[in-house]
Amino acid sequence: AQSVSQHNHHVILSEAASLELGCNYSYGGTVNLFWYVQYPGQHLQLLLKYFSGDPLVKGIKGFEAEFIKSKFSFNLRKPSVQWSDTAEYFCAVNAKAAGNKLTFGGGTRVLVKP
Amino acid sequence: GAGVSQSPSNKVTEKGKDVELRCDPISGHTALYWYRQSLGQGLEFLIYFQGNSAPDKSGLPSDRFSAERTGGSVSTLTIQRTQQEDSAVYLCASRKGGAGGFQETQYFGPGTRLLVL
């Protein structure tokens, strides 16, 4: 079975600081990787996704993520956060051989102080 | 281009009662999912519908949970004899359901917040 772990449950940082959220998955086959974000009071929305090709993926709002196959990792980064990046971030994976359902990590709550 | 909609947005019920949660997927999307977001368990897959195929029910936590999808569009998730541990946010998601399904983005609704007293 596939599983996803996010290392940090809570992150607090100041505006303009850099952000990196860790995500590791366990599955030996071909996977697709996603980062979803949930802003306060809003529903889950896609931040970025990786299917194949360039392992460095750029998403919306200045976010990017790097797929490192050898480490089974898909870490999310943003060089300079804003107060509006305060949200909960979820890493997710699906695998063709395991059906099309998403398996989510536990989420990381990010608070950006103005 | 309306997104995925769910109703009700909030539901409070008493232990032992049955509840029905509704999901309207994005028009034209043939694949529909239910997930549950709870404090102790995070985001969990419940059930998946794809066109006319038999649904993947592998995530349903007990036989008190069932779901149907009528006419390939609207879906209803039913929880019978609700228990306090059923309290959670129930999320619906849909995607186009084309040949590249494995790589399609799932679009989520706002969820139904269920509280079982």
mmCIF file of C-alpha atoms in Angstrom:
data_model
loop_
_atom_site.group_PDB
_atom_site.id
_atom_site.type_symbol
_atom_site.label_atom_id
_atom_site.label_comp_id
_atom_site.label_asym_id
_atom_site.label_seq_id
_atom_site.Cartn_x
_atom_site.Cartn_y
_atom_site.Cartn_z
ATOM 1 C CA ALA A 1 0.000 0.000 0.000
ATOM 2 C CA GLN A 2 1.151 3.515 -0.679
ATOM 3 C CA SER A 3 1.726 5.970 2.152
ATOM 4 C CA VAL A 4 2.776 9.594 2.459
ATOM 5 C CA SER A 5 4.476 11.316 5.355
ATOM 6 C CA GLN A 6 4.946 14.993 5.981
ATOM 7 C CA HIS A 7 7.631 15.744 8.485
ATOM 8 C CA ASN A 8 6.379 18.987 9.938
ATOM 9 C CA HIS A 9 2.931 19.350 11.452
ATOM 10 C CA HIS A 10 3.258 23.061 12.180
ATOM 11 C CA VAL A 11 5.566 25.717 10.772
ATOM 12 C CA ILE A 12 5.692 29.326 11.902
ATOM 13 C CA LEU A 13 7.748 31.861 10.030
ATOM 14 C CA SER A 14 7.911 35.533 9.209
ATOM 15 C CA GLU A 15 7.149 37.196 5.913
ATOM 16 C CA ALA A 16 9.991 37.050 3.392
ATOM 17 C CA ALA A 17 11.414 33.924 4.995
ATOM 18 C CA SER A 18 11.984 30.864 2.857
ATOM 19 C CA LEU A 19 9.730 27.837 3.220
ATOM 20 C CA GLU A 20 10.462 24.175 2.644
ATOM 21 C CA LEU A 21 7.972 21.438 3.498
ATOM 22 C CA GLY A 22 9.102 17.859 3.417
ATOM 23 C CA CYS A 23 7.137 15.003 1.855
ATOM 24 C CA ASN A 24 8.163 11.379 1.516
ATOM 25 C CA TYR A 25 6.144 8.580 0.020
ATOM 26 C CA SER A 26 6.454 4.851 -0.003
ATOM 27 C CA TYR A 27 5.575 3.045 -3.188
ATOM 28 C CA GLY A 28 7.885 1.232 -5.518
ATOM 29 C CA GLY A 29 6.086 1.793 -8.783
ATOM 30 C CA THR A 30 5.217 4.757 -10.953
ATOM 31 C CA VAL A 31 3.496 7.527 -9.041
ATOM 32 C CA ASN A 32 2.026 10.934 -9.598
ATOM 33 C CA LEU A 33 2.716 13.520 -6.921
ATOM 34 C CA PHE A 34 0.649 16.497 -5.870
ATOM 35 C CA TRP A 35 0.671 19.357 -3.432
ATOM 36 C CA TYR A 36 -2.698 20.730 -2.407
ATOM 37 C CA VAL A 37 -3.316 23.814 -0.282
ATOM 38 C CA GLN A 38 -6.252 24.695 1.940
ATOM 39 C CA TYR A 39 -6.484 28.379 2.853
ATOM 40 C CA PRO A 40 -8.512 29.276 5.951
ATOM 41 C CA GLY A 41 -12.205 28.803 5.219
ATOM 42 C CA GLN A 42 -11.601 27.592 1.689
ATOM 43 C CA HIS A 43 -11.582 24.215 0.011
ATOM 44 C CA LEU A 44 -8.608 22.184 -1.132
ATOM 45 C CA GLN A 45 -7.005 23.424 -4.297
ATOM 46 C CA LEU A 46 -4.119 22.174 -6.393
ATOM 47 C CA LEU A 47 -0.804 23.942 -5.947
ATOM 48 C CA LEU A 48 1.282 21.848 -8.322
ATOM 49 C CA LYS A 49 1.744 18.311 -9.606
ATOM 50 C CA TYR A 50 4.415 16.047 -11.036
ATOM 51 C CA PHE A 51 3.829 13.279 -13.563
ATOM 52 C CA SER A 52 7.069 12.898 -15.496
ATOM 53 C CA GLY A 53 9.896 14.847 -17.097
ATOM 54 C CA ASP A 54 11.688 17.718 -15.365
ATOM 55 C CA PRO A 55 11.759 16.833 -11.663
ATOM 56 C CA LEU A 56 11.554 20.500 -10.711
ATOM 57 C CA VAL A 57 7.942 21.540 -10.965
ATOM 58 C CA LYS A 58 6.676 25.092 -10.734
ATOM 59 C CA GLY A 59 3.200 25.812 -9.455
ATOM 60 C CA ILE A 60 1.007 28.742 -8.654
ATOM 61 C CA LYS A 61 1.893 31.629 -6.342
ATOM 62 C CA GLY A 62 5.639 31.129 -6.646
ATOM 63 C CA PHE A 63 5.711 27.607 -5.242
ATOM 64 C CA GLU A 64 7.888 24.861 -6.640
ATOM 65 C CA ALA A 65 8.614 21.266 -5.747
ATOM 66 C CA GLU A 66 11.403 18.869 -6.564
ATOM 67 C CA PHE A 67 10.901 15.169 -7.155
ATOM 68 C CA ILE A 68 13.903 13.116 -6.046
ATOM 69 C CA LYS A 69 13.161 9.547 -7.028
ATOM 70 C CA SER A 70 16.084 8.032 -5.145
ATOM 71 C CA LYS A 71 14.842 9.594 -1.921
ATOM 72 C CA PHE A 72 11.131 9.042 -2.571
ATOM 73 C CA SER A 73 10.685 12.712 -1.815
ATOM 74 C CA PHE A 74 8.666 15.600 -3.217
ATOM 75 C CA ASN A 75 9.503 18.644 -1.125
ATOM 76 C CA LEU A 76 7.679 21.937 -1.544
ATOM 77 C CA ARG A 77 9.538 25.247 -1.531
ATOM 78 C CA LYS A 78 8.927 28.940 -1.746
ATOM 79 C CA PRO A 79 11.835 31.399 -1.574
ATOM 80 C CA SER A 80 9.946 34.236 0.107
ATOM 81 C CA VAL A 81 6.595 33.712 1.808
ATOM 82 C CA GLN A 82 3.803 36.211 2.287
ATOM 83 C CA TRP A 83 1.190 36.492 4.994
ATOM 84 C CA SER A 84 -1.340 35.189 2.450
ATOM 85 C CA ASP A 85 0.525 31.864 2.320
ATOM 86 C CA THR A 86 -0.904 31.009 5.729
ATOM 87 C CA ALA A 87 -2.689 27.734 5.054
ATOM 88 C CA GLU A 88 -2.536 23.977 5.467
ATOM 89 C CA TYR A 89 -0.490 22.131 2.866
ATOM 90 C CA PHE A 90 -1.051 18.527 1.859
ATOM 91 C CA CYS A 91 1.219 16.267 -0.125
ATOM 92 C CA ALA A 92 -0.551 13.475 -2.021
ATOM 93 C CA VAL A 93 0.294 10.576 -4.282
ATOM 94 C CA ASN A 94 -1.593 8.291 -6.590
ATOM 95 C CA ALA A 95 -0.331 5.219 -8.325
ATOM 96 C CA LYS A 96 -1.843 3.598 -11.380
ATOM 97 C CA ALA A 97 -1.370 0.128 -9.991
ATOM 98 C CA ALA A 98 -3.112 1.129 -6.762
ATOM 99 C CA GLY A 99 -6.120 2.721 -8.383
ATOM 100 C CA ASN A 100 -6.752 6.375 -9.024
ATOM 101 C CA LYS A 101 -7.397 7.446 -5.469
ATOM 102 C CA LEU A 102 -5.184 9.970 -3.745
ATOM 103 C CA THR A 103 -3.291 9.078 -0.592
ATOM 104 C CA PHE A 104 -2.591 12.180 1.483
ATOM 105 C CA GLY A 105 0.038 13.051 4.012
ATOM 106 C CA GLY A 106 -1.035 14.364 7.387
ATOM 107 C CA GLY A 107 -0.762 18.000 6.337
ATOM 108 C CA THR A 108 1.420 20.872 7.516
ATOM 109 C CA ARG A 109 -0.108 23.986 8.991
ATOM 110 C CA VAL A 110 1.895 27.036 7.997
ATOM 111 C CA LEU A 111 1.489 30.335 9.800
ATOM 112 C CA VAL A 112 3.194 33.359 8.303
ATOM 113 C CA LYS A 113 3.508 36.256 10.693
ATOM 114 C CA PRO A 114 3.217 39.706 9.141
ATOM 115 C CA GLY B 1 -17.864 26.863 -14.902
ATOM 116 C CA ALA B 2 -19.165 25.980 -11.500
ATOM 117 C CA GLY B 3 -16.938 23.847 -9.326
ATOM 118 C CA VAL B 4 -17.836 20.855 -7.221
ATOM 119 C CA SER B 5 -20.681 21.669 -4.874
ATOM 120 C CA GLN B 6 -21.726 19.874 -1.724
ATOM 121 C CA SER B 7 -24.715 20.100 0.557
ATOM 122 C CA PRO B 8 -25.390 20.678 3.317
ATOM 123 C CA SER B 9 -22.337 22.685 4.316
ATOM 124 C CA ASN B 10 -22.902 21.751 7.950
ATOM 125 C CA LYS B 11 -24.876 18.953 9.547
ATOM 126 C CA VAL B 12 -25.463 18.282 13.222
ATOM 127 C CA THR B 13 -27.129 15.016 14.091
ATOM 128 C CA GLU B 14 -27.717 12.784 17.060
ATOM 129 C CA LYS B 15 -25.948 9.513 17.545
ATOM 130 C CA GLY B 16 -27.871 6.696 15.905
ATOM 131 C CA LYS B 17 -29.547 8.810 13.237
ATOM 132 C CA ASP B 18 -28.939 8.387 9.507
ATOM 133 C CA VAL B 19 -27.510 11.207 7.393
ATOM 134 C CA GLU B 20 -27.238 11.848 3.667
ATOM 135 C CA LEU B 21 -24.580 14.048 2.133
ATOM 136 C CA ARG B 22 -24.818 15.252 -1.437
ATOM 137 C CA CYS B 23 -22.199 16.015 -4.065
ATOM 138 C CA ASP B 24 -22.646 17.696 -7.453
ATOM 139 C CA PRO B 25 -19.499 17.186 -9.519
ATOM 140 C CA ILE B 26 -18.213 19.497 -12.210
ATOM 141 C CA SER B 27 -20.375 19.119 -15.299
ATOM 142 C CA GLY B 28 -18.978 16.481 -17.631
ATOM 143 C CA HIS B 29 -16.726 14.885 -15.044
ATOM 144 C CA THR B 30 -17.235 11.146 -15.021
ATOM 145 C CA ALA B 31 -14.995 10.301 -12.074
ATOM 146 C CA LEU B 32 -16.133 11.132 -8.549
ATOM 147 C CA TYR B 33 -14.503 10.538 -5.171
ATOM 148 C CA TRP B 34 -15.478 10.847 -1.532
ATOM 149 C CA TYR B 35 -12.848 11.550 1.109
ATOM 150 C CA ARG B 36 -13.068 12.203 4.832
ATOM 151 C CA GLN B 37 -10.998 14.735 6.750
ATOM 152 C CA SER B 38 -10.891 14.160 10.486
ATOM 153 C CA LEU B 39 -8.630 15.282 13.302
ATOM 154 C CA GLY B 40 -7.283 11.895 14.148
ATOM 155 C CA GLN B 41 -7.013 10.352 10.695
ATOM 156 C CA GLY B 42 -6.214 13.202 8.325
ATOM 157 C CA LEU B 43 -7.551 12.949 4.777
ATOM 158 C CA GLU B 44 -8.766 9.465 3.882
ATOM 159 C CA PHE B 45 -10.186 8.005 0.712
ATOM 160 C CA LEU B 46 -13.661 6.514 1.054
ATOM 161 C CA ILE B 47 -15.102 5.551 -2.341
ATOM 162 C CA TYR B 48 -14.528 6.169 -6.058
ATOM 163 C CA PHE B 49 -16.953 6.103 -8.989
ATOM 164 C CA GLN B 50 -15.840 5.969 -12.608
ATOM 165 C CA GLY B 51 -18.563 6.066 -15.231
ATOM 166 C CA ASN B 52 -20.639 2.903 -15.231
ATOM 167 C CA SER B 53 -17.976 0.749 -13.622
ATOM 168 C CA ALA B 54 -18.474 -0.835 -10.222
ATOM 169 C CA PRO B 55 -17.330 1.642 -7.570
ATOM 170 C CA ASP B 56 -14.137 1.161 -5.592
ATOM 171 C CA LYS B 57 -15.448 0.907 -2.037
ATOM 172 C CA SER B 58 -12.177 -0.098 -0.466
ATOM 173 C CA GLY B 59 -11.974 2.972 1.779
ATOM 174 C CA LEU B 60 -15.376 2.740 3.428
ATOM 175 C CA PRO B 61 -14.720 2.272 7.170
ATOM 176 C CA SER B 62 -17.768 0.128 7.929
ATOM 177 C CA ASP B 63 -20.965 -1.225 6.407
ATOM 178 C CA ARG B 64 -22.815 1.740 7.887
ATOM 179 C CA PHE B 65 -21.333 3.790 5.044
ATOM 180 C CA SER B 66 -22.675 3.581 1.511
ATOM 181 C CA ALA B 67 -22.758 5.778 -1.542
ATOM 182 C CA GLU B 68 -24.526 5.881 -4.826
ATOM 183 C CA ARG B 69 -24.236 7.890 -7.966
ATOM 184 C CA THR B 70 -27.390 8.352 -9.954
ATOM 185 C CA GLY B 71 -27.284 9.017 -13.663
ATOM 186 C CA GLY B 72 -23.532 9.328 -13.615
ATOM 187 C CA SER B 73 -23.678 12.748 -12.000
ATOM 188 C CA VAL B 74 -24.899 13.556 -8.487
ATOM 189 C CA SER B 75 -23.667 11.344 -5.676
ATOM 190 C CA THR B 76 -25.071 10.736 -2.211
ATOM 191 C CA LEU B 77 -23.037 9.436 0.704
ATOM 192 C CA THR B 78 -25.199 7.832 3.379
ATOM 193 C CA ILE B 79 -24.111 7.099 6.909
ATOM 194 C CA GLN B 80 -26.492 4.903 8.882
ATOM 195 C CA ARG B 81 -26.719 4.808 12.664
ATOM 196 C CA THR B 82 -24.157 7.582 13.026
ATOM 197 C CA GLN B 83 -21.516 7.369 15.737
ATOM 198 C CA GLN B 84 -19.501 10.157 17.330
ATOM 199 C CA GLU B 85 -16.366 8.976 15.552
ATOM 200 C CA ASP B 86 -18.096 9.746 12.237
ATOM 201 C CA SER B 87 -17.723 13.462 13.005
ATOM 202 C CA ALA B 88 -15.514 14.869 10.258
ATOM 203 C CA VAL B 89 -15.512 16.944 7.103
ATOM 204 C CA TYR B 90 -16.661 14.876 4.130
ATOM 205 C CA LEU B 91 -15.093 15.995 0.880
ATOM 206 C CA CYS B 92 -16.157 15.225 -2.641
ATOM 207 C CA ALA B 93 -13.847 15.510 -5.639
ATOM 208 C CA SER B 94 -14.296 15.009 -9.348
ATOM 209 C CA ARG B 95 -12.113 14.754 -12.429
ATOM 210 C CA LYS B 96 -12.753 14.446 -16.141
ATOM 211 C CA GLY B 97 -12.342 10.688 -16.232
ATOM 212 C CA GLY B 98 -10.576 10.516 -19.559
ATOM 213 C CA ALA B 99 -7.931 8.082 -20.714
ATOM 214 C CA GLY B 100 -5.254 9.901 -18.764
ATOM 215 C CA GLY B 101 -7.163 9.435 -15.542
ATOM 216 C CA PHE B 102 -4.106 8.466 -13.614
ATOM 217 C CA GLN B 103 -2.689 11.948 -14.182
ATOM 218 C CA GLU B 104 -5.804 14.093 -14.062
ATOM 219 C CA THR B 105 -6.265 16.663 -11.352
ATOM 220 C CA GLN B 106 -9.000 16.041 -8.828
ATOM 221 C CA TYR B 107 -11.077 19.118 -8.019
ATOM 222 C CA PHE B 108 -12.471 19.300 -4.519
ATOM 223 C CA GLY B 109 -15.705 20.672 -3.175
ATOM 224 C CA PRO B 110 -16.033 22.754 -0.002
ATOM 225 C CA GLY B 111 -17.028 19.757 2.093
ATOM 226 C CA THR B 112 -19.807 18.946 4.523
ATOM 227 C CA ARG B 113 -18.906 19.342 8.171
ATOM 228 C CA LEU B 114 -20.679 16.587 10.111
ATOM 229 C CA LEU B 115 -21.008 16.688 13.875
ATOM 230 C CA VAL B 116 -22.522 13.714 15.648
ATOM 231 C CA LEU B 117 -23.641 14.493 19.181
#
